[in-house]
């Protein structure tokens, strides 16, 4: 079945000419969209290639447990002399050390973490605290938890057969309580002893 497409429209133009014009307009729009996308790729590619990588901090996996900031006694949440809160932890197949973190609510907290073996990662509950942990590199970020509460902190990078059993707990407590406990200078943790 065919339609007589060469018949004249009310304005006198042929239907074929109208279709052709619409087709050309559409081809032009699609061409512009493709050109824009290619331009965005080129610009971002050049921009990323010309920038130095964001802060890279390495750590020796072989001596991690023996000396430096990731020795066992230095893991957990600490209040630095300047009042900043830093939590240090390590990930290993298949656990986090410490297994439970105590953090103050509403205060910026800096995480410093690394892995001793495979690639791990963690996310704290439904917060934006989320990072990947690579052996040999220190992952660090600063965030704050507005409300007191408990979160699960699972490993979110497949790291082996025990991956799904690898998680820690995070207890966010009132800042006043946290800093009162911190006064004796001890690392805070909620691991049952
Ligand atoms: Cu560690 Cu998955």
PDB file of C-alpha atoms and ligand atoms in Angstrom:
ATOM      1  CA  UNK A   1       0.000   0.000   0.000  1.00  0.00           C
ATOM      2  CA  UNK A   2       1.415   3.382  -0.908  1.00  0.00           C
ATOM      3  CA  UNK A   3       0.456   7.007  -0.395  1.00  0.00           C
ATOM      4  CA  UNK A   4       0.716   9.652  -3.037  1.00  0.00           C
ATOM      5  CA  UNK A   5       3.474  11.642  -1.256  1.00  0.00           C
ATOM      6  CA  UNK A   6       3.993  14.004  -4.159  1.00  0.00           C
ATOM      7  CA  UNK A   7       0.532  15.486  -3.743  1.00  0.00           C
ATOM      8  CA  UNK A   8       0.558  19.199  -2.859  1.00  0.00           C
ATOM      9  CA  UNK A   9      -0.103  20.375   0.728  1.00  0.00           C
ATOM     10  CA  UNK A  10      -2.495  23.308   1.418  1.00  0.00           C
ATOM     11  CA  UNK A  11       0.477  25.745   1.439  1.00  0.00           C
ATOM     12  CA  UNK A  12       1.479  24.568  -1.982  1.00  0.00           C
ATOM     13  CA  UNK A  13       4.661  22.721  -1.000  1.00  0.00           C
ATOM     14  CA  UNK A  14       5.036  19.118  -1.930  1.00  0.00           C
ATOM     15  CA  UNK A  15       4.810  16.597   0.947  1.00  0.00           C
ATOM     16  CA  UNK A  16       8.098  15.148  -0.256  1.00  0.00           C
ATOM     17  CA  UNK A  17       9.854  18.492   0.138  1.00  0.00           C
ATOM     18  CA  UNK A  18       8.444  18.901   3.680  1.00  0.00           C
ATOM     19  CA  UNK A  19       9.621  15.412   4.627  1.00  0.00           C
ATOM     20  CA  UNK A  20      13.053  16.114   3.174  1.00  0.00           C
ATOM     21  CA  UNK A  21      13.370  19.403   5.094  1.00  0.00           C
ATOM     22  CA  UNK A  22      12.329  17.704   8.365  1.00  0.00           C
ATOM     23  CA  UNK A  23      14.830  14.929   7.704  1.00  0.00           C
ATOM     24  CA  UNK A  24      17.635  17.442   7.083  1.00  0.00           C
ATOM     25  CA  UNK A  25      16.775  19.392  10.258  1.00  0.00           C
ATOM     26  CA  UNK A  26      16.814  16.181  12.298  1.00  0.00           C
ATOM     27  CA  UNK A  27      20.127  15.095  10.775  1.00  0.00           C
ATOM     28  CA  UNK A  28      21.597  18.491  11.683  1.00  0.00           C
ATOM     29  CA  UNK A  29      20.367  18.255  15.317  1.00  0.00           C
ATOM     30  CA  UNK A  30      21.722  14.708  15.723  1.00  0.00           C
ATOM     31  CA  UNK A  31      25.007  15.782  14.132  1.00  0.00           C
ATOM     32  CA  UNK A  32      25.301  18.698  16.603  1.00  0.00           C
ATOM     33  CA  UNK A  33      24.523  16.422  19.580  1.00  0.00           C
ATOM     34  CA  UNK A  34      27.196  13.930  18.470  1.00  0.00           C
ATOM     35  CA  UNK A  35      29.697  16.748  17.910  1.00  0.00           C
ATOM     36  CA  UNK A  36      28.958  18.112  21.398  1.00  0.00           C
ATOM     37  CA  UNK A  37      29.460  14.685  23.016  1.00  0.00           C
ATOM     38  CA  UNK A  38      32.750  14.159  21.168  1.00  0.00           C
ATOM     39  CA  UNK A  39      33.877  17.649  22.208  1.00  0.00           C
ATOM     40  CA  UNK A  40      33.022  16.919  25.871  1.00  0.00           C
ATOM     41  CA  UNK A  41      35.044  13.671  25.670  1.00  0.00           C
ATOM     42  CA  UNK A  42      38.042  15.439  24.146  1.00  0.00           C
ATOM     43  CA  UNK A  43      37.979  18.333  26.627  1.00  0.00           C
ATOM     44  CA  UNK A  44      37.553  16.129  29.736  1.00  0.00           C
ATOM     45  CA  UNK A  45      40.145  13.636  28.419  1.00  0.00           C
ATOM     46  CA  UNK A  46      42.728  16.377  27.884  1.00  0.00           C
ATOM     47  CA  UNK A  47      41.851  18.000  31.215  1.00  0.00           C
ATOM     48  CA  UNK A  48      42.281  14.730  33.153  1.00  0.00           C
ATOM     49  CA  UNK A  49      45.462  13.851  31.276  1.00  0.00           C
ATOM     50  CA  UNK A  50      47.022  17.246  31.995  1.00  0.00           C
ATOM     51  CA  UNK A  51      46.219  17.258  35.736  1.00  0.00           C
ATOM     52  CA  UNK A  52      48.424  15.528  38.300  1.00  0.00           C
ATOM     53  CA  UNK A  53      46.653  12.639  40.068  1.00  0.00           C
ATOM     54  CA  UNK A  54      44.925  13.673  43.264  1.00  0.00           C
ATOM     55  CA  UNK A  55      46.941  13.101  46.430  1.00  0.00           C
ATOM     56  CA  UNK A  56      48.621   9.688  46.369  1.00  0.00           C
ATOM     57  CA  UNK A  57      49.990   8.376  49.643  1.00  0.00           C
ATOM     58  CA  UNK A  58      51.779   5.067  49.782  1.00  0.00           C
ATOM     59  CA  UNK A  59      52.516   2.772  52.683  1.00  0.00           C
ATOM     60  CA  UNK A  60      54.679  -0.350  52.937  1.00  0.00           C
ATOM     61  CA  UNK A  61      52.401  -3.367  53.345  1.00  0.00           C
ATOM     62  CA  UNK A  62      55.243  -5.522  54.692  1.00  0.00           C
ATOM     63  CA  UNK A  63      55.897  -3.281  57.716  1.00  0.00           C
ATOM     64  CA  UNK A  64      52.327  -2.101  58.301  1.00  0.00           C
ATOM     65  CA  UNK A  65      51.905  -4.090  61.532  1.00  0.00           C
ATOM     66  CA  UNK A  66      55.381  -3.345  62.834  1.00  0.00           C
ATOM     67  CA  UNK A  67      55.771   0.413  62.741  1.00  0.00           C
ATOM     68  CA  UNK A  68      54.110   3.605  61.621  1.00  0.00           C
ATOM     69  CA  UNK A  69      50.592   4.865  62.062  1.00  0.00           C
ATOM     70  CA  UNK A  70      48.849   1.562  61.295  1.00  0.00           C
ATOM     71  CA  UNK A  71      50.296  -0.455  64.178  1.00  0.00           C
ATOM     72  CA  UNK A  72      47.539  -2.092  66.218  1.00  0.00           C
ATOM     73  CA  UNK A  73      47.815   0.285  69.186  1.00  0.00           C
ATOM     74  CA  UNK A  74      47.243   3.266  66.906  1.00  0.00           C
ATOM     75  CA  UNK A  75      44.079   1.951  65.226  1.00  0.00           C
ATOM     76  CA  UNK A  76      40.660   3.308  66.129  1.00  0.00           C
ATOM     77  CA  UNK A  77      39.467   6.840  66.746  1.00  0.00           C
ATOM     78  CA  UNK A  78      41.889   9.413  68.097  1.00  0.00           C
ATOM     79  CA  UNK A  79      41.559  13.076  68.958  1.00  0.00           C
ATOM     80  CA  UNK A  80      44.656  14.854  67.716  1.00  0.00           C
ATOM     81  CA  UNK A  81      46.278  17.577  69.862  1.00  0.00           C
ATOM     82  CA  UNK A  82      44.617  20.209  67.648  1.00  0.00           C
ATOM     83  CA  UNK A  83      41.173  18.705  68.364  1.00  0.00           C
ATOM     84  CA  UNK A  84      40.742  17.024  64.981  1.00  0.00           C
ATOM     85  CA  UNK A  85      39.213  13.563  65.003  1.00  0.00           C
ATOM     86  CA  UNK A  86      41.035  10.878  63.020  1.00  0.00           C
ATOM     87  CA  UNK A  87      40.031   7.257  62.710  1.00  0.00           C
ATOM     88  CA  UNK A  88      42.592   4.750  61.469  1.00  0.00           C
ATOM     89  CA  UNK A  89      41.720   1.261  60.359  1.00  0.00           C
ATOM     90  CA  UNK A  90      43.022  -1.578  58.281  1.00  0.00           C
ATOM     91  CA  UNK A  91      41.191  -4.111  56.168  1.00  0.00           C
ATOM     92  CA  UNK A  92      42.366  -7.660  55.698  1.00  0.00           C
ATOM     93  CA  UNK A  93      40.854 -10.924  54.529  1.00  0.00           C
ATOM     94  CA  UNK A  94      38.239 -11.028  56.070  1.00  0.00           C
ATOM     95  CA  UNK A  95      37.845  -8.403  58.733  1.00  0.00           C
ATOM     96  CA  UNK A  96      38.384  -4.791  59.633  1.00  0.00           C
ATOM     97  CA  UNK A  97      40.628  -3.735  62.484  1.00  0.00           C
ATOM     98  CA  UNK A  98      39.129  -2.431  64.736  1.00  0.00           C
ATOM     99  CA  UNK A  99      35.840  -4.310  64.380  1.00  0.00           C
ATOM    100  CA  UNK A 100      33.833  -1.434  65.859  1.00  0.00           C
ATOM    101  CA  UNK A 101      34.439   2.306  65.483  1.00  0.00           C
ATOM    102  CA  UNK A 102      33.255   5.031  67.841  1.00  0.00           C
ATOM    103  CA  UNK A 103      32.713   8.399  66.205  1.00  0.00           C
ATOM    104  CA  UNK A 104      31.326  11.739  67.402  1.00  0.00           C
ATOM    105  CA  UNK A 105      28.142  13.098  65.796  1.00  0.00           C
ATOM    106  CA  UNK A 106      28.213  16.387  63.912  1.00  0.00           C
ATOM    107  CA  UNK A 107      32.002  16.728  63.897  1.00  0.00           C
ATOM    108  CA  UNK A 108      34.299  16.330  60.865  1.00  0.00           C
ATOM    109  CA  UNK A 109      36.007  12.948  61.078  1.00  0.00           C
ATOM    110  CA  UNK A 110      39.012  12.045  58.940  1.00  0.00           C
ATOM    111  CA  UNK A 111      39.323   8.409  57.933  1.00  0.00           C
ATOM    112  CA  UNK A 112      42.755   6.957  57.184  1.00  0.00           C
ATOM    113  CA  UNK A 113      42.689   3.372  56.061  1.00  0.00           C
ATOM    114  CA  UNK A 114      44.565   0.802  54.064  1.00  0.00           C
ATOM    115  CA  UNK A 115      44.531  -2.884  53.216  1.00  0.00           C
ATOM    116  CA  UNK A 116      47.092  -5.525  54.100  1.00  0.00           C
ATOM    117  CA  UNK A 117      46.278  -7.976  51.318  1.00  0.00           C
ATOM    118  CA  UNK A 118      43.593  -7.767  48.642  1.00  0.00           C
ATOM    119  CA  UNK A 119      41.503  -4.841  47.440  1.00  0.00           C
ATOM    120  CA  UNK A 120      38.768  -4.140  49.978  1.00  0.00           C
ATOM    121  CA  UNK A 121      36.436  -1.216  50.514  1.00  0.00           C
ATOM    122  CA  UNK A 122      33.821  -0.008  52.931  1.00  0.00           C
ATOM    123  CA  UNK A 123      30.699   2.039  53.173  1.00  0.00           C
ATOM    124  CA  UNK A 124      29.225   3.234  56.455  1.00  0.00           C
ATOM    125  CA  UNK A 125      25.509   2.435  56.487  1.00  0.00           C
ATOM    126  CA  UNK A 126      23.632   4.748  54.159  1.00  0.00           C
ATOM    127  CA  UNK A 127      26.033   7.669  54.662  1.00  0.00           C
ATOM    128  CA  UNK A 128      28.435   9.040  52.068  1.00  0.00           C
ATOM    129  CA  UNK A 129      31.437   7.554  53.916  1.00  0.00           C
ATOM    130  CA  UNK A 130      32.599   5.205  51.202  1.00  0.00           C
ATOM    131  CA  UNK A 131      36.035   4.282  49.900  1.00  0.00           C
ATOM    132  CA  UNK A 132      38.104   1.600  48.272  1.00  0.00           C
ATOM    133  CA  UNK A 133      41.152   0.236  50.093  1.00  0.00           C
ATOM    134  CA  UNK A 134      44.186  -0.830  48.093  1.00  0.00           C
ATOM    135  CA  UNK A 135      47.212  -2.555  49.567  1.00  0.00           C
ATOM    136  CA  UNK A 136      50.148  -0.142  49.506  1.00  0.00           C
ATOM    137  CA  UNK A 137      48.013   3.001  49.466  1.00  0.00           C
ATOM    138  CA  UNK A 138      46.393   5.075  52.183  1.00  0.00           C
ATOM    139  CA  UNK A 139      42.793   6.007  51.500  1.00  0.00           C
ATOM    140  CA  UNK A 140      41.704   9.130  53.307  1.00  0.00           C
ATOM    141  CA  UNK A 141      38.605  11.296  53.360  1.00  0.00           C
ATOM    142  CA  UNK A 142      36.817  13.571  55.780  1.00  0.00           C
ATOM    143  CA  UNK A 143      33.111  13.483  56.461  1.00  0.00           C
ATOM    144  CA  UNK A 144      30.726  13.972  59.355  1.00  0.00           C
ATOM    145  CA  UNK A 145      27.780  12.040  60.699  1.00  0.00           C
ATOM    146  CA  UNK A 146      24.974  14.400  61.702  1.00  0.00           C
ATOM    147  CA  UNK A 147      23.069  12.034  64.003  1.00  0.00           C
ATOM    148  CA  UNK A 148      24.016   9.554  66.711  1.00  0.00           C
ATOM    149  CA  UNK A 149      23.241   5.985  65.791  1.00  0.00           C
ATOM    150  CA  UNK A 150      24.630   2.628  64.785  1.00  0.00           C
ATOM    151  CA  UNK A 151      25.709   1.658  61.302  1.00  0.00           C
ATOM    152  CA  UNK A 152      26.975  -1.472  59.667  1.00  0.00           C
ATOM    153  CA  UNK A 153      30.157  -1.076  57.697  1.00  0.00           C
ATOM    154  CA  UNK A 154      30.434  -3.864  55.120  1.00  0.00           C
ATOM    155  CA  UNK A 155      33.306  -4.522  52.748  1.00  0.00           C
ATOM    156  CA  UNK A 156      32.020  -3.617  49.309  1.00  0.00           C
ATOM    157  CA  UNK A 157      34.795  -4.893  47.037  1.00  0.00           C
ATOM    158  CA  UNK A 158      34.754  -8.601  46.319  1.00  0.00           C
ATOM    159  CA  UNK A 159      37.914  -9.769  48.098  1.00  0.00           C
ATOM    160  CA  UNK A 160      37.585 -13.541  48.223  1.00  0.00           C
ATOM    161  CA  UNK A 161      35.470 -16.340  49.618  1.00  0.00           C
ATOM    162  CA  UNK A 162      34.936 -14.593  52.965  1.00  0.00           C
ATOM    163  CA  UNK A 163      33.892 -11.289  51.428  1.00  0.00           C
ATOM    164  CA  UNK A 164      30.256 -11.425  52.503  1.00  0.00           C
ATOM    165  CA  UNK A 165      31.249 -12.024  56.134  1.00  0.00           C
ATOM    166  CA  UNK A 166      33.570  -9.014  56.197  1.00  0.00           C
ATOM    167  CA  UNK A 167      32.054  -6.068  58.014  1.00  0.00           C
ATOM    168  CA  UNK A 168      32.516  -3.827  61.038  1.00  0.00           C
ATOM    169  CA  UNK A 169      30.202  -1.716  63.169  1.00  0.00           C
ATOM    170  CA  UNK A 170      30.170   2.046  63.592  1.00  0.00           C
ATOM    171  CA  UNK A 171      28.720   3.738  66.670  1.00  0.00           C
ATOM    172  CA  UNK A 172      28.084   7.439  66.262  1.00  0.00           C
ATOM    173  CA  UNK A 173      27.638   9.009  69.698  1.00  0.00           C
ATOM    174  CA  UNK A 174      26.924  12.519  70.970  1.00  0.00           C
ATOM    175  CA  UNK A 175      30.009  14.717  70.492  1.00  0.00           C
ATOM    176  CA  UNK A 176      30.006  15.798  74.190  1.00  0.00           C
ATOM    177  CA  UNK A 177      30.122  12.171  75.331  1.00  0.00           C
ATOM    178  CA  UNK A 178      32.802  11.350  72.776  1.00  0.00           C
ATOM    179  CA  UNK A 179      35.111  14.195  73.779  1.00  0.00           C
ATOM    180  CA  UNK A 180      34.576  13.479  77.499  1.00  0.00           C
ATOM    181  CA  UNK A 181      35.760   9.897  76.881  1.00  0.00           C
ATOM    182  CA  UNK A 182      38.617  11.137  74.717  1.00  0.00           C
ATOM    183  CA  UNK A 183      40.110  13.211  77.508  1.00  0.00           C
ATOM    184  CA  UNK A 184      42.231  10.357  78.830  1.00  0.00           C
ATOM    185  CA  UNK A 185      43.907  10.209  75.432  1.00  0.00           C
ATOM    186  CA  UNK A 186      42.995   6.620  74.668  1.00  0.00           C
ATOM    187  CA  UNK A 187      41.964   5.294  71.293  1.00  0.00           C
ATOM    188  CA  UNK A 188      38.234   4.820  71.399  1.00  0.00           C
ATOM    189  CA  UNK A 189      36.705   1.677  70.123  1.00  0.00           C
ATOM    190  CA  UNK A 190      33.545  -0.291  70.846  1.00  0.00           C
ATOM    191  CA  UNK A 191      35.011  -3.729  70.334  1.00  0.00           C
ATOM    192  CA  UNK A 192      33.718  -5.916  73.166  1.00  0.00           C
ATOM    193  CA  UNK A 193      36.630  -6.840  75.407  1.00  0.00           C
TER     194      UNK A 193
HETATM  195 CU1  LIG B   1      36.978  -7.347  51.930  1.00  0.00          CU
HETATM  196 CU2  LIG B   1      35.272  -7.849  50.406  1.00  0.00          CU
END
